[in-house]
PDB file of C-alpha atoms in Angstrom:
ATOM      1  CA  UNK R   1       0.000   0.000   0.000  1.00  0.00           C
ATOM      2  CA  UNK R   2       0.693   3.054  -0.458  1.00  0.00           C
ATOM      3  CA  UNK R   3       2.406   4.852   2.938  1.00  0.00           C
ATOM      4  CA  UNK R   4       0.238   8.355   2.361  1.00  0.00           C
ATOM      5  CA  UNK R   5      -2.796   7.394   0.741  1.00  0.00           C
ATOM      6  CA  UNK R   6      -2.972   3.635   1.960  1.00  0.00           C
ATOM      7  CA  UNK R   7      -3.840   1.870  -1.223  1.00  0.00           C
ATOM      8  CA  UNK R   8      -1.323   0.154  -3.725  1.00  0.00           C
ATOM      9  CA  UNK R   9      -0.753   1.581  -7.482  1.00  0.00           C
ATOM     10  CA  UNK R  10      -1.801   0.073 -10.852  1.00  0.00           C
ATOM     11  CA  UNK R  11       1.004  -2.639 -11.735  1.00  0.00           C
ATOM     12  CA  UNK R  12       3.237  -1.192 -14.156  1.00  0.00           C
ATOM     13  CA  UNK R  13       2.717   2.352 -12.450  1.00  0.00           C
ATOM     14  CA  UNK R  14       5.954   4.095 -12.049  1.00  0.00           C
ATOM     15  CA  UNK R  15       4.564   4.352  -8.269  1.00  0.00           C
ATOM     16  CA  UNK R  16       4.037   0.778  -7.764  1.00  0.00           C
ATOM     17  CA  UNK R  17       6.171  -0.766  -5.335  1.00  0.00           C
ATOM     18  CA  UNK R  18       7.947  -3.167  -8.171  1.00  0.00           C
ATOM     19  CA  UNK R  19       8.692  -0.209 -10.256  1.00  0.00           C
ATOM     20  CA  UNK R  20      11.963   1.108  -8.954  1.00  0.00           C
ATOM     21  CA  UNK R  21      14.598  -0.553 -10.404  1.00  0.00           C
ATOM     22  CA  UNK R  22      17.031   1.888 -11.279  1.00  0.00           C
ATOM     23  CA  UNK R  23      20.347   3.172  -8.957  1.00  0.00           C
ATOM     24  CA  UNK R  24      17.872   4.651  -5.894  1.00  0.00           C
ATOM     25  CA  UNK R  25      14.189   5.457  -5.333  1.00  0.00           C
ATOM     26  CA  UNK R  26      14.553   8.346  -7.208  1.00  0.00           C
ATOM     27  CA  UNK R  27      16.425   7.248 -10.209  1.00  0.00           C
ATOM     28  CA  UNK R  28      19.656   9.090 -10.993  1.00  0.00           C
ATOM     29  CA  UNK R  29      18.695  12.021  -8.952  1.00  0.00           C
ATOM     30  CA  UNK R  30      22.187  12.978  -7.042  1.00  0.00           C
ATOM     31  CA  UNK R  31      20.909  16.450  -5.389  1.00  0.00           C
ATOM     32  CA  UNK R  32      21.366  19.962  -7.142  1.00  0.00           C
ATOM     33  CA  UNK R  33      23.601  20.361  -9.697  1.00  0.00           C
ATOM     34  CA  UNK R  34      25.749  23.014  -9.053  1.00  0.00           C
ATOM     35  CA  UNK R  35      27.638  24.396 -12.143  1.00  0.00           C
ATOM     36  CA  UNK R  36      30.505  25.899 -10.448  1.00  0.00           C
ATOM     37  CA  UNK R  37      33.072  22.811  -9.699  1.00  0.00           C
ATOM     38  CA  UNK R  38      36.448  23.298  -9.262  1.00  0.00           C
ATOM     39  CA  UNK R  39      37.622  22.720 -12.656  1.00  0.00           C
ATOM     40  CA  UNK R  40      41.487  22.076 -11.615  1.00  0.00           C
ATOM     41  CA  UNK R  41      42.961  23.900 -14.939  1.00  0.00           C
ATOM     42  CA  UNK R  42      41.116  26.957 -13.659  1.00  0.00           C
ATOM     43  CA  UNK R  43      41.854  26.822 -10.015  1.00  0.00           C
ATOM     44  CA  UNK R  44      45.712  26.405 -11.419  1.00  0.00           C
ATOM     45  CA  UNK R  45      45.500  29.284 -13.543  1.00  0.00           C
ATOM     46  CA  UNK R  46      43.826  31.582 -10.916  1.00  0.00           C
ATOM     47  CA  UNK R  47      46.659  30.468  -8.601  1.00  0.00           C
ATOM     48  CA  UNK R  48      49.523  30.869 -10.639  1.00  0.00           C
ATOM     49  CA  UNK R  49      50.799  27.886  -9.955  1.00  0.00           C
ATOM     50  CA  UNK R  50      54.425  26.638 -11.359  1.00  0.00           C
ATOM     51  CA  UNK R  51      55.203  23.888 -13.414  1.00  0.00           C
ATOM     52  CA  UNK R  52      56.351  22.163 -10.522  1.00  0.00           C
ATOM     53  CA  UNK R  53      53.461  22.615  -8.476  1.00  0.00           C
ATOM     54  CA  UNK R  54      51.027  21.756 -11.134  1.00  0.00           C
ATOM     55  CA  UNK R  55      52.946  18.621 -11.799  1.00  0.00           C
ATOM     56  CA  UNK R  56      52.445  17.929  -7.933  1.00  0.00           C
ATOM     57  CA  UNK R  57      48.872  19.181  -7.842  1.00  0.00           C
ATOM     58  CA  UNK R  58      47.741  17.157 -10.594  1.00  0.00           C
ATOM     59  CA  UNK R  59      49.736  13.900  -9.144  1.00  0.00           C
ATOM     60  CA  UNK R  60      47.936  14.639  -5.656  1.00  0.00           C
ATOM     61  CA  UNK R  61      44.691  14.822  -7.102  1.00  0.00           C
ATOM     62  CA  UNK R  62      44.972  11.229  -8.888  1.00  0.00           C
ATOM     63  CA  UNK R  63      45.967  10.053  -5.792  1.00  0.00           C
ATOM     64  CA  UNK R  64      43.499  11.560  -3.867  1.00  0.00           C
ATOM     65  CA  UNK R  65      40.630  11.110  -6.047  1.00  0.00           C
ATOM     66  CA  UNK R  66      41.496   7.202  -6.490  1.00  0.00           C
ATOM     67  CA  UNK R  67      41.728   6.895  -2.647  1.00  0.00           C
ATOM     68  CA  UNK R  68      38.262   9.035  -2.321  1.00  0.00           C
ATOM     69  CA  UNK R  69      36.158   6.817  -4.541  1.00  0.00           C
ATOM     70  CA  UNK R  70      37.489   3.669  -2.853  1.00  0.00           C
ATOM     71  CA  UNK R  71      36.860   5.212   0.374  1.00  0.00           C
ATOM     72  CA  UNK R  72      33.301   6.227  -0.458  1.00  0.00           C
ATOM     73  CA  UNK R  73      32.358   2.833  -1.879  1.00  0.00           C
ATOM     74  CA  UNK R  74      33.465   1.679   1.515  1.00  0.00           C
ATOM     75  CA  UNK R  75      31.226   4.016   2.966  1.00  0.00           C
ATOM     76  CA  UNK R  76      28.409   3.238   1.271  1.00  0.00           C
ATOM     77  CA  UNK R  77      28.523  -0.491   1.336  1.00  0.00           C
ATOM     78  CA  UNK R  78      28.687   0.178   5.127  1.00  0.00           C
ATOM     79  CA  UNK R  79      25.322   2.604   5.275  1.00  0.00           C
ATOM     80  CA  UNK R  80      23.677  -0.371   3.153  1.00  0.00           C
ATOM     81  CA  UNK R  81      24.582  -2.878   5.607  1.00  0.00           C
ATOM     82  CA  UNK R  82      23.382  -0.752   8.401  1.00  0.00           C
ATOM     83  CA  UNK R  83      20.110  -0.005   6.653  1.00  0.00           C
ATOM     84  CA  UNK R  84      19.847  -3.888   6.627  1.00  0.00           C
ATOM     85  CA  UNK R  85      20.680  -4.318   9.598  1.00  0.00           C
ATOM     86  CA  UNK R  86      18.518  -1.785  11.233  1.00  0.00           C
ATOM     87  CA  UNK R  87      15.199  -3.551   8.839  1.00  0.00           C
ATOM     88  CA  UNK R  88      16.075  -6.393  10.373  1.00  0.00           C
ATOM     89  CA  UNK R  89      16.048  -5.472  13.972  1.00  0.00           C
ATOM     90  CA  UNK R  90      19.195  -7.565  14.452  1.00  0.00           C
ATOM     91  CA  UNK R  91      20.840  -6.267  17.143  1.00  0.00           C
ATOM     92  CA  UNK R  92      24.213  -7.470  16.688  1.00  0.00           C
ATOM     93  CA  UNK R  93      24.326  -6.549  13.084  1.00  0.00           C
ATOM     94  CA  UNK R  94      23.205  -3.144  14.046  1.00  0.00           C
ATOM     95  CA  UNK R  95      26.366  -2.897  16.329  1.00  0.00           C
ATOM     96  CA  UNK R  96      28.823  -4.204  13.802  1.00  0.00           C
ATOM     97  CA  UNK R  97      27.448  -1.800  10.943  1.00  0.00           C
ATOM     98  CA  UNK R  98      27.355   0.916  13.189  1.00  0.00           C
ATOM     99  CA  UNK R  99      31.263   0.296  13.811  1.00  0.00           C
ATOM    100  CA  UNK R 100      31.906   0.089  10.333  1.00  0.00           C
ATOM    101  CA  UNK R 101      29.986   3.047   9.403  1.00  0.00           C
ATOM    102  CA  UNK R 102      31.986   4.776  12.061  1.00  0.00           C
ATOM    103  CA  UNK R 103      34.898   3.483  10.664  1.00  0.00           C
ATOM    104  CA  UNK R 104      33.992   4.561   6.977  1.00  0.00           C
ATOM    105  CA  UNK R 105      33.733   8.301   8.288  1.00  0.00           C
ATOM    106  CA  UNK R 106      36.737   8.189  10.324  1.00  0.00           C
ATOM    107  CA  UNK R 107      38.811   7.078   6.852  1.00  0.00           C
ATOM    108  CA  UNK R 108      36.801  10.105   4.858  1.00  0.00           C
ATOM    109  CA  UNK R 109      37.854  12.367   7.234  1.00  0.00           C
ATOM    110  CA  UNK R 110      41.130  11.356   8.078  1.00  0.00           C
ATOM    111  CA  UNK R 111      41.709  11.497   3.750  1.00  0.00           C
ATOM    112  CA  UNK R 112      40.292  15.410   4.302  1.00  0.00           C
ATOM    113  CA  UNK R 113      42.828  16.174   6.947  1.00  0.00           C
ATOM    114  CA  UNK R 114      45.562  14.352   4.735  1.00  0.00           C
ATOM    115  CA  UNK R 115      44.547  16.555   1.612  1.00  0.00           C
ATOM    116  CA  UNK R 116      44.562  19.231   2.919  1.00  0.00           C
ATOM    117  CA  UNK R 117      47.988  18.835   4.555  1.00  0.00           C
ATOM    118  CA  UNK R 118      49.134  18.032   1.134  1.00  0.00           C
ATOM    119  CA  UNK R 119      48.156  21.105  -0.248  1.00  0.00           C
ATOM    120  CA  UNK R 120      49.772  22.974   1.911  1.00  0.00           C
ATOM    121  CA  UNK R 121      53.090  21.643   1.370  1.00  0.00           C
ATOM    122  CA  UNK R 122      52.369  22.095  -2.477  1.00  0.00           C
ATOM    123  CA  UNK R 123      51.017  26.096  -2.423  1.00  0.00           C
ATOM    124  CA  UNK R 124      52.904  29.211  -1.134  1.00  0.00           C
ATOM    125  CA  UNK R 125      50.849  30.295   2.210  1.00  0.00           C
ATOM    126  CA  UNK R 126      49.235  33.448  -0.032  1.00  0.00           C
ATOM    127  CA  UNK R 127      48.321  30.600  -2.866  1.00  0.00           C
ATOM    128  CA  UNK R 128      46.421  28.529  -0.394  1.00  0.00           C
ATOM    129  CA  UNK R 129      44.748  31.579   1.433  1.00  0.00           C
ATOM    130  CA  UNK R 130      43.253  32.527  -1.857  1.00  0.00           C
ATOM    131  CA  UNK R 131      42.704  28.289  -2.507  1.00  0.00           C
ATOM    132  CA  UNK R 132      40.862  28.791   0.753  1.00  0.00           C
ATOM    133  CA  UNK R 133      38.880  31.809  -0.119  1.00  0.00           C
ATOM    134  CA  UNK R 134      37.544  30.679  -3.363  1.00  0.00           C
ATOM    135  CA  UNK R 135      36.340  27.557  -1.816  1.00  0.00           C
ATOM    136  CA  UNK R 136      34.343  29.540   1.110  1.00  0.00           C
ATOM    137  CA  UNK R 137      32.903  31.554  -2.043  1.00  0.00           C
ATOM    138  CA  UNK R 138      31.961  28.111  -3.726  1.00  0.00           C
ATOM    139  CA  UNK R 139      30.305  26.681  -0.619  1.00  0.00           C
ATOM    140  CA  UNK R 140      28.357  29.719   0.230  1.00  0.00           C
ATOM    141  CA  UNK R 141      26.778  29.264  -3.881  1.00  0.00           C
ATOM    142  CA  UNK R 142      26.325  25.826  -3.386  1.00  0.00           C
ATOM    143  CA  UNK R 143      24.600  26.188  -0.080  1.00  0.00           C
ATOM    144  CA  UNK R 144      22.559  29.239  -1.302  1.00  0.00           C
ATOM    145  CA  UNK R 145      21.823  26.936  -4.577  1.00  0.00           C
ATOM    146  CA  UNK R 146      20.840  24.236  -2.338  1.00  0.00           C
ATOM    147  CA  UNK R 147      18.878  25.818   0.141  1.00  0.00           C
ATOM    148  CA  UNK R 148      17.114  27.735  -2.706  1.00  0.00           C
ATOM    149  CA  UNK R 149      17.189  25.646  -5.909  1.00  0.00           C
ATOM    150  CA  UNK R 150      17.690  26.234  -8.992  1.00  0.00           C
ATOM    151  CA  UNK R 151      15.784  29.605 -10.346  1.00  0.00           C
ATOM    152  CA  UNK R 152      14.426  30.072 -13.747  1.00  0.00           C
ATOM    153  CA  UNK R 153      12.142  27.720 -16.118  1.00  0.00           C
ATOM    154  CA  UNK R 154      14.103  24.367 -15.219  1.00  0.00           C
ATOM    155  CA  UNK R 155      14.375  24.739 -11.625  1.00  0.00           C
ATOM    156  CA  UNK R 156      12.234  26.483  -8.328  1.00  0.00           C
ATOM    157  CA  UNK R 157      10.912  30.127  -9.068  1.00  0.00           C
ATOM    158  CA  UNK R 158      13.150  32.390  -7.182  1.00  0.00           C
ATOM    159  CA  UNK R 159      12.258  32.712  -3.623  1.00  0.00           C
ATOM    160  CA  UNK R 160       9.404  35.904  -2.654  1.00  0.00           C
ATOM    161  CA  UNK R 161      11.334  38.783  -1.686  1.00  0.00           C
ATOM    162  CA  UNK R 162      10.944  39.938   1.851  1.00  0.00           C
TER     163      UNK R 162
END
């Protein structure tokens, strides 16, 4: 049945229970899409950087990126064993998904701390402060773009003025 209106859709209704089949309940849907990423060729150029530190920059961010998708498939796989755990009401499963979910976020953030360190060590201290404003200035977009949507045809009307 359905969980708001308490009765079950048509059979080959995209709302019937059977229907979702894709990646997640809503299909591809990953969140906003936020136009603005930090597209590394630009982020070099606005920095300056040397040939040097580009060829470290662009060596750190293999590295990083190849250790951040392993490390979020890890998290992941963790959340969906939780999430079984948890519709199972198995108690021991619970506390051993729990710890690995724990776990997973300890690894992502330890991999923040470690990329950011590497930066660092890579960028003069007045490269990184203006690293570190333009990413401020992308996070307050994407949080305003977020909390917002998108305005125009395609997305939310803007919000009413106060």
């Amino acid at each position: 049945p359905c969980p708001r209106q308490g009765m079950t859709p048509p059979p080959g209704s995209p709302h019937h229970p059977g229907a979702f089949k894709g990646p997640g309940h809503h299909g591809d849907f990953k969140g906003p899409k936020f136009k603005h990423k930090m597209d590394p060729t630009a982020i070099d150029s606005m920095l300056e950087v040397t040939p040097e530190q580009k060829a470290a920059l662009d060596a750190n961010r293999a590295k990083g990126d190849s250790i951040f998708k392993e490390l979020r498939k890890n998290k992941h796989e963790a959340e969906k064993a939780l999430g079984q755990a948890l519709e199972n009401n198995d108690p021991n499963a619970i506390e051993v998904a729990k710890a690995q979910v724990l776990e997973a976020d300890k690894a992502l953030l330890e991999h923040r701390i470690n990329g950011v360190a590497a930066l660092s060590k890579i960028l003069s201290k007045e490269q990184l402060d203006k690293f570190n404003q333009f990413r401020k200035e992308q996070m307050k977009q994407f949080k305003e773009l977020k909390k917002n949507g998108r305005p125009g045809p395609q997305g939310n009307p803007p919000p009413p003025q106060p």
